[in-house]
Short mmCIF file of C-alpha atoms in Angstrom, two decimals:
data_model
loop_
_atom_site.label_atom_id
_atom_site.label_comp_id
_atom_site.label_asym_id
_atom_site.label_seq_id
_atom_site.Cartn_x
_atom_site.Cartn_y
_atom_site.Cartn_z
CA MET A 55 34.33 16.06 -126.76
CA ASP A 56 37.34 15.45 -123.02
CA PRO A 57 38.77 12.63 -122.36
CA THR A 58 37.36 12.65 -118.72
CA THR A 59 33.85 13.45 -119.27
CA ASP A 60 34.30 10.20 -122.69
CA ASN A 61 36.09 7.88 -119.78
CA ALA A 62 33.31 9.19 -117.10
CA ALA A 63 30.92 7.70 -120.51
CA SER A 64 31.80 4.28 -121.22
CA SER A 65 32.13 4.31 -117.65
CA GLY A 66 28.64 4.01 -116.65
CA GLY A 67 27.71 2.37 -119.96
CA ALA A 68 29.39 -0.26 -119.00
CA ARG A 69 27.65 -0.36 -115.15
CA SER A 70 24.64 0.14 -116.89
CA SER A 71 25.14 -3.08 -118.62
CA LEU A 72 26.55 -5.50 -115.79
CA GLU A 73 24.43 -4.24 -113.80
CA SER A 74 21.35 -6.09 -116.21
CA LEU A 75 22.59 -8.75 -116.48
CA ARG A 76 20.69 -9.13 -113.32
CA THR A 77 17.03 -8.88 -115.16
CA GLU A 78 18.26 -11.89 -118.04
CA ILE A 79 19.69 -14.37 -116.29
CA SER A 80 16.80 -13.74 -113.89
CA LYS A 81 14.67 -14.89 -117.02
CA ALA A 82 16.13 -18.29 -116.29
CA VAL A 83 16.96 -18.16 -112.68
CA VAL A 84 14.44 -17.30 -109.80
CA GLY A 85 16.90 -15.84 -107.23
CA GLN A 86 19.95 -16.25 -106.26
CA ASP A 87 21.06 -12.08 -106.81
CA PRO A 88 23.63 -12.35 -104.21
CA ALA A 89 25.74 -15.27 -105.94
CA VAL A 90 24.84 -13.36 -109.63
CA THR A 91 26.63 -10.00 -108.32
CA GLY A 92 29.50 -12.31 -106.67
CA LEU A 93 29.90 -13.92 -110.13
CA VAL A 94 29.73 -10.47 -111.50
CA VAL A 95 32.74 -9.01 -109.14
CA ALA A 96 35.21 -12.01 -109.37
CA LEU A 97 34.71 -10.96 -113.51
CA LEU A 98 35.52 -6.70 -113.04
CA CYS A 99 38.56 -8.96 -110.49
CA ARG A 100 39.21 -11.38 -112.41
CA GLY A 101 39.56 -14.16 -110.10
CA HIS A 102 37.61 -17.68 -110.09
CA VAL A 103 34.16 -18.31 -108.15
CA LEU A 104 33.33 -21.46 -106.09
CA LEU A 105 29.86 -21.66 -106.13
CA GLU A 106 28.46 -24.47 -103.12
CA GLY A 107 25.08 -25.82 -102.24
CA VAL A 108 22.88 -28.56 -102.57
CA PRO A 109 22.33 -30.86 -105.93
CA GLY A 110 19.88 -29.42 -107.77
CA VAL A 111 19.67 -25.46 -106.39
CA ALA A 112 20.62 -24.08 -110.81
CA LYS A 113 24.22 -23.59 -109.79
CA THR A 114 25.38 -25.08 -113.12
CA LEU A 115 22.21 -22.57 -114.54
CA LEU A 116 23.38 -19.51 -113.35
CA VAL A 117 26.76 -20.12 -115.09
CA ARG A 118 25.72 -20.96 -118.32
CA ALA A 119 22.88 -17.64 -117.86
CA LEU A 120 25.32 -15.54 -117.66
CA ALA A 121 27.90 -16.92 -120.42
CA ALA A 122 24.80 -15.87 -122.43
CA SER A 123 23.98 -12.76 -120.70
CA LEU A 124 27.80 -11.90 -121.85
CA GLU A 125 27.71 -12.84 -124.88
CA LEU A 126 31.23 -15.43 -123.48
CA ASP A 127 32.18 -18.38 -124.13
CA THR A 128 32.03 -20.78 -121.68
CA LYS A 129 32.22 -25.19 -121.33
CA ARG A 130 32.23 -27.66 -118.56
CA VAL A 131 33.56 -30.30 -117.76
CA GLN A 132 30.87 -33.05 -115.27
CA PHE A 133 34.26 -34.28 -112.93
CA THR A 134 34.23 -37.78 -111.80
CA PRO A 135 36.60 -39.80 -109.64
CA ASP A 136 38.29 -41.48 -112.91
CA LEU A 137 38.09 -37.83 -114.55
CA MET A 138 41.46 -37.29 -115.83
CA PRO A 139 44.36 -34.04 -115.66
CA SER A 140 44.88 -34.20 -119.17
CA ASP A 141 40.76 -34.55 -119.45
CA VAL A 142 41.00 -30.87 -118.59
CA THR A 143 43.87 -28.73 -120.32
CA GLY A 144 43.98 -31.03 -123.54
CA SER A 145 46.96 -33.48 -124.42
CA LEU A 146 49.42 -33.95 -126.94
CA VAL A 147 47.95 -35.98 -129.92
CA TYR A 148 49.46 -38.11 -132.93
CA ASP A 149 48.91 -37.11 -136.27
CA ALA A 150 49.50 -40.20 -138.89
CA ARG A 151 50.17 -38.49 -141.60
CA SER A 152 52.03 -36.20 -139.99
CA THR A 153 53.72 -38.54 -138.22
CA GLU A 154 53.84 -35.66 -136.03
CA PHE A 155 51.88 -34.78 -132.01
CA SER A 156 50.37 -31.82 -132.59
CA PHE A 157 48.35 -30.22 -129.03
CA GLN A 158 44.83 -30.81 -128.67
CA PRO A 159 42.87 -28.28 -126.10
CA GLY A 160 41.31 -29.04 -122.92
CA PRO A 161 37.76 -27.70 -122.55
CA VAL A 162 40.12 -25.17 -120.28
CA PHE A 163 40.73 -22.73 -123.06
CA THR A 164 37.56 -21.35 -123.28
CA ASN A 165 36.44 -17.80 -121.38
CA LEU A 166 34.01 -19.26 -118.57
CA LEU A 167 34.51 -22.80 -117.95
CA LEU A 168 31.79 -24.51 -115.27
CA ALA A 169 34.25 -27.42 -112.68
CA ASP A 170 31.16 -29.19 -112.50
CA GLU A 171 31.48 -30.62 -108.82
CA ILE A 172 35.24 -30.14 -108.75
CA ASN A 173 34.92 -31.86 -105.03
CA ARG A 174 33.62 -35.15 -106.38
CA THR A 175 38.17 -35.63 -108.78
CA PRO A 176 40.95 -36.62 -107.27
CA PRO A 177 44.22 -34.09 -105.67
CA LYS A 178 45.57 -34.36 -108.73
CA THR A 179 42.82 -33.41 -111.64
CA GLN A 180 41.88 -30.62 -108.85
CA SER A 181 45.52 -30.36 -109.82
CA SER A 182 45.28 -29.46 -113.00
CA LEU A 183 43.97 -26.30 -112.92
CA LEU A 184 46.34 -24.25 -110.21
CA GLU A 185 48.55 -23.55 -113.10
CA ALA A 186 45.36 -21.99 -115.07
CA MET A 187 43.64 -20.53 -112.48
CA GLU A 188 46.87 -18.29 -110.86
CA GLU A 189 49.30 -18.22 -114.77
CA ARG A 190 46.39 -18.20 -116.57
CA GLN A 191 48.00 -21.02 -119.02
CA VAL A 192 48.59 -23.63 -119.62
CA THR A 193 51.66 -25.90 -119.98
CA VAL A 194 51.90 -28.90 -122.02
CA ASP A 195 55.72 -30.87 -122.62
CA GLY A 196 56.71 -27.90 -121.76
CA THR A 197 55.62 -25.70 -124.35
CA PRO A 198 53.15 -22.85 -122.47
CA ARG A 199 50.18 -22.41 -123.59
CA PRO A 200 48.27 -19.21 -123.02
CA LEU A 201 44.43 -18.83 -122.08
CA PRO A 202 41.61 -16.37 -124.01
CA ASP A 203 40.76 -13.14 -121.73
CA PRO A 204 38.74 -13.24 -119.99
CA PHE A 205 39.30 -15.98 -117.94
CA LEU A 206 37.03 -17.79 -115.47
CA VAL A 207 36.69 -21.38 -113.41
CA ALA A 208 33.36 -21.21 -111.67
CA ALA A 209 33.43 -24.32 -109.30
CA THR A 210 30.65 -25.66 -108.35
CA GLN A 211 30.86 -28.71 -104.80
CA ASN A 212 29.16 -30.06 -103.11
CA PRO A 213 28.33 -29.55 -99.19
CA VAL A 214 31.81 -31.48 -97.41
CA GLU A 215 29.73 -33.51 -95.52
CA TYR A 216 28.34 -35.08 -98.39
CA GLU A 217 29.71 -38.96 -99.44
CA GLY A 218 32.34 -39.53 -102.00
CA THR A 219 33.97 -36.07 -101.82
CA TYR A 220 37.95 -34.69 -102.03
CA PRO A 221 38.07 -31.36 -99.99
CA LEU A 222 40.14 -29.27 -101.51
CA PRO A 223 43.69 -28.33 -100.09
CA GLU A 224 43.65 -25.26 -98.83
CA ALA A 225 46.27 -23.99 -101.51
CA GLN A 226 43.87 -24.47 -104.02
CA LEU A 227 41.50 -22.71 -101.57
CA ASP A 228 43.27 -19.67 -102.27
CA ARG A 229 43.62 -19.45 -105.76
CA PHE A 230 39.46 -18.75 -105.46
CA LEU A 231 38.21 -15.57 -104.53
CA LEU A 232 35.65 -15.70 -103.89
CA LYS A 233 33.17 -19.30 -102.37
CA LEU A 234 29.60 -18.30 -102.83
CA THR A 235 26.66 -20.25 -101.24
CA VAL A 236 23.92 -21.11 -102.99
CA PRO A 237 20.78 -21.18 -101.17
CA LEU A 238 17.83 -23.39 -101.56
CA PRO A 239 15.51 -20.99 -102.70
CA SER A 240 11.81 -20.07 -100.25
CA ARG A 241 8.96 -21.22 -100.89
CA GLU A 242 7.95 -18.28 -102.93
CA ASP A 243 10.44 -18.36 -105.03
CA GLU A 244 9.82 -22.08 -105.57
CA ILE A 245 6.63 -21.78 -106.72
CA ASN A 246 7.95 -20.14 -109.16
CA VAL A 247 9.71 -22.34 -110.31
CA LEU A 248 7.56 -24.60 -110.44
CA LYS A 249 5.06 -22.03 -112.74
CA ARG A 250 7.80 -21.68 -114.70
CA HIS A 251 8.23 -25.53 -115.44
CA ALA A 252 4.87 -26.19 -116.27
CA GLU A 253 4.27 -22.55 -118.28
CA GLY A 254 7.62 -25.08 -120.52
CA PHE A 255 10.77 -23.50 -119.37
CA ASN A 256 12.93 -25.64 -120.87
CA PRO A 257 16.82 -25.34 -118.36
CA ARG A 258 18.48 -26.37 -121.39
CA ASP A 259 17.57 -24.10 -124.46
CA LEU A 260 18.06 -20.85 -122.83
CA SER A 261 17.33 -18.95 -125.60
CA ALA A 262 13.38 -20.14 -125.89
CA ALA A 263 13.39 -18.53 -121.90
CA GLY A 264 15.19 -15.31 -123.54
CA VAL A 265 18.17 -15.15 -122.76
CA ARG A 266 19.90 -12.60 -125.14
CA PRO A 267 23.78 -10.72 -124.68
CA VAL A 268 22.82 -7.64 -122.96
CA ALA A 269 26.93 -7.04 -121.61
CA GLY A 270 30.45 -7.75 -123.80
CA PRO A 271 33.55 -8.51 -123.94
CA ALA A 272 34.45 -4.63 -124.38
CA ASP A 273 31.99 -3.86 -121.72
CA LEU A 274 33.94 -6.27 -119.31
CA GLU A 275 36.62 -4.57 -120.36
CA ALA A 276 35.39 -0.96 -119.52
CA ALA A 277 34.28 -1.77 -116.11
CA ARG A 278 37.49 -3.38 -115.26
CA ALA A 279 39.17 -0.05 -116.09
CA ALA A 280 36.99 1.64 -114.48
CA VAL A 281 37.24 -0.25 -110.88
CA ALA A 282 41.06 -0.20 -111.60
CA LYS A 283 40.27 4.03 -110.89
CA THR A 284 38.01 3.57 -107.80
CA THR A 285 40.03 5.31 -104.81
CA VAL A 286 40.90 3.62 -102.18
CA SER A 287 42.41 5.51 -98.61
CA PRO A 288 44.99 4.89 -96.04
CA GLU A 289 41.60 4.04 -93.52
CA ILE A 290 40.01 1.26 -95.98
CA THR A 291 43.82 0.14 -96.97
CA ALA A 292 44.48 -0.17 -92.41
CA TYR A 293 41.12 -1.03 -91.75
CA VAL A 294 41.13 -4.48 -94.40
CA VAL A 295 44.65 -4.97 -93.26
CA ASP A 296 43.66 -4.92 -89.39
CA VAL A 297 40.04 -7.22 -90.46
CA CYS A 298 42.38 -9.74 -92.11
CA ARG A 299 44.77 -10.21 -88.44
CA ALA A 300 42.20 -10.50 -86.75
CA THR A 301 41.76 -13.94 -88.20
CA ARG A 302 45.12 -15.00 -87.57
CA GLU A 303 44.50 -14.34 -83.77
CA SER A 304 41.18 -15.80 -83.29
CA PRO A 305 40.79 -18.24 -80.95
CA SER A 306 38.54 -20.62 -82.79
CA LEU A 307 40.87 -20.58 -86.09
CA THR A 308 44.12 -22.94 -86.51
CA LEU A 309 45.08 -20.66 -90.04
CA GLY A 310 43.88 -17.60 -90.26
CA VAL A 311 43.37 -15.71 -94.28
CA SER A 312 46.72 -14.17 -95.87
CA PRO A 313 48.25 -11.29 -97.44
CA ARG A 314 46.69 -12.59 -100.49
CA GLY A 315 43.10 -12.55 -98.69
CA ALA A 316 43.70 -9.76 -97.39
CA THR A 317 44.69 -7.96 -101.34
CA ALA A 318 41.90 -10.46 -102.80
CA LEU A 319 39.72 -9.08 -99.69
CA LEU A 320 41.26 -5.03 -100.99
CA SER A 321 40.18 -6.70 -105.14
CA THR A 322 36.83 -6.77 -104.45
CA ALA A 323 35.46 -4.39 -102.39
CA ARG A 324 36.80 -1.51 -105.03
CA ALA A 325 34.94 -3.86 -107.35
CA TRP A 326 31.91 -3.62 -105.31
CA ALA A 327 31.70 0.69 -104.64
CA TRP A 328 32.74 0.98 -107.76
CA LEU A 329 29.22 -1.09 -109.02
CA THR A 330 27.01 0.49 -106.29
CA GLY A 331 27.54 4.07 -108.17
CA ARG A 332 30.14 5.50 -106.06
CA ASP A 333 34.08 5.79 -107.52
CA TYR A 334 35.98 5.68 -103.76
CA VAL A 335 35.50 2.73 -101.10
CA ILE A 336 33.97 3.34 -98.02
CA PRO A 337 34.10 0.35 -95.06
CA ASP A 338 31.05 -1.28 -95.61
CA ASP A 339 32.14 -2.13 -99.05
CA VAL A 340 34.53 -4.28 -97.29
CA LYS A 341 31.98 -5.60 -94.65
CA ALA A 342 29.79 -6.39 -97.83
CA LEU A 343 32.55 -8.67 -99.30
CA ALA A 344 34.26 -9.65 -96.65
CA LEU A 345 32.60 -13.37 -95.94
CA PRO A 346 32.51 -14.60 -99.20
CA THR A 347 36.02 -13.44 -99.55
CA LEU A 348 37.54 -14.87 -96.50
CA ARG A 349 35.43 -17.80 -95.04
CA HIS A 350 37.48 -20.04 -97.84
CA ARG A 351 39.94 -18.81 -96.29
CA VAL A 352 40.36 -19.44 -92.45
CA GLN A 353 40.48 -23.01 -90.97
CA LEU A 354 38.46 -22.95 -87.87
CA ARG A 355 39.74 -25.67 -85.00
CA PRO A 356 37.95 -29.17 -83.78
CA GLU A 357 36.93 -28.58 -81.01
CA ALA A 358 35.33 -25.02 -82.32
CA GLU A 359 34.03 -26.82 -84.54
CA MET A 360 32.04 -29.33 -82.58
CA GLU A 361 30.49 -26.26 -80.48
CA GLY A 362 28.37 -25.44 -83.75
CA VAL A 363 30.85 -22.25 -84.68
CA THR A 364 31.50 -21.44 -88.53
CA ALA A 365 33.58 -19.89 -90.78
CA ASP A 366 31.20 -17.19 -90.89
CA SER A 367 30.39 -16.36 -88.18
CA VAL A 368 33.94 -15.94 -86.84
CA ILE A 369 34.18 -13.21 -89.25
CA ASN A 370 31.35 -11.79 -88.82
CA ALA A 371 32.07 -11.66 -84.66
CA ILE A 372 35.56 -10.30 -85.99
CA LEU A 373 33.70 -7.08 -88.42
CA ALA A 374 31.95 -6.08 -85.33
CA HIS A 375 35.58 -6.02 -82.30
CA VAL A 376 37.66 -4.57 -85.48
CA PRO A 377 37.40 -0.21 -85.21
CA VAL A 378 36.05 0.71 -88.40
CA PRO A 379 37.18 4.19 -89.76
CA ARG A 380 35.90 7.18 -89.93
#
């Protein structure tokens, strides 16, 4: 067989496997398709995701269902005010029999780490994830220890106006590829949720709900290779740069998107283009991923915030004004 044809076949197979994730996850989670798509995009880009929503909208269940559908190892850490950095990364433990210290890995050594309510723990513990997210390793006692691949941090947080929260610093927010908002369900979706529970659905037993692995690490690797080959024209690259530069000049913002943010937008647009069946990026791909990729990388001026301006509204206005390449 021609290698080009073989690669195309494996790429198509990986795409169909990842597309079936949505159906599989819907067995446990009603609605929330944009959040599911965002998590898949993050996996393709080797990025991390911040999920924001009020308690009780199935953020945790969504991540657990994704891990079960992808046959990935997953661990959950409940971030609390008294959580220590070593509770996340691991620590050296003294073994009395060998009279030596041995490393006890923390929950971060997994494929999909669910950092639940990350903004309920103080900055010292929040920062324990920085090295893991950026370098994909943990250094304890001067020894770097690599994390497994794939590795994704899916952090949930309550909206910042909730009591007892510690807002994530800008440097750490910038490490998240996407910030996805998980809204309250529509009336119809909420009725379906209650109907499932009345019929005996147990969110702690996903296998009983029929959630099965429909893709695996091999599909993910094939998909990443295909995304890396997705063509980006010079015009699209310039468009991404123009959008990001416009945020730095916006009168409503004190902080615009950095070059790291521009790189992230290009990566997510490529992944979205591939997921929709194309091997090249168009302006609509950039527009589709602009909000989740950029909303946490900008900072509003206090006076704009008081007037009801949001990060999303500023980015949407920029997208409406920046010339689109033809």
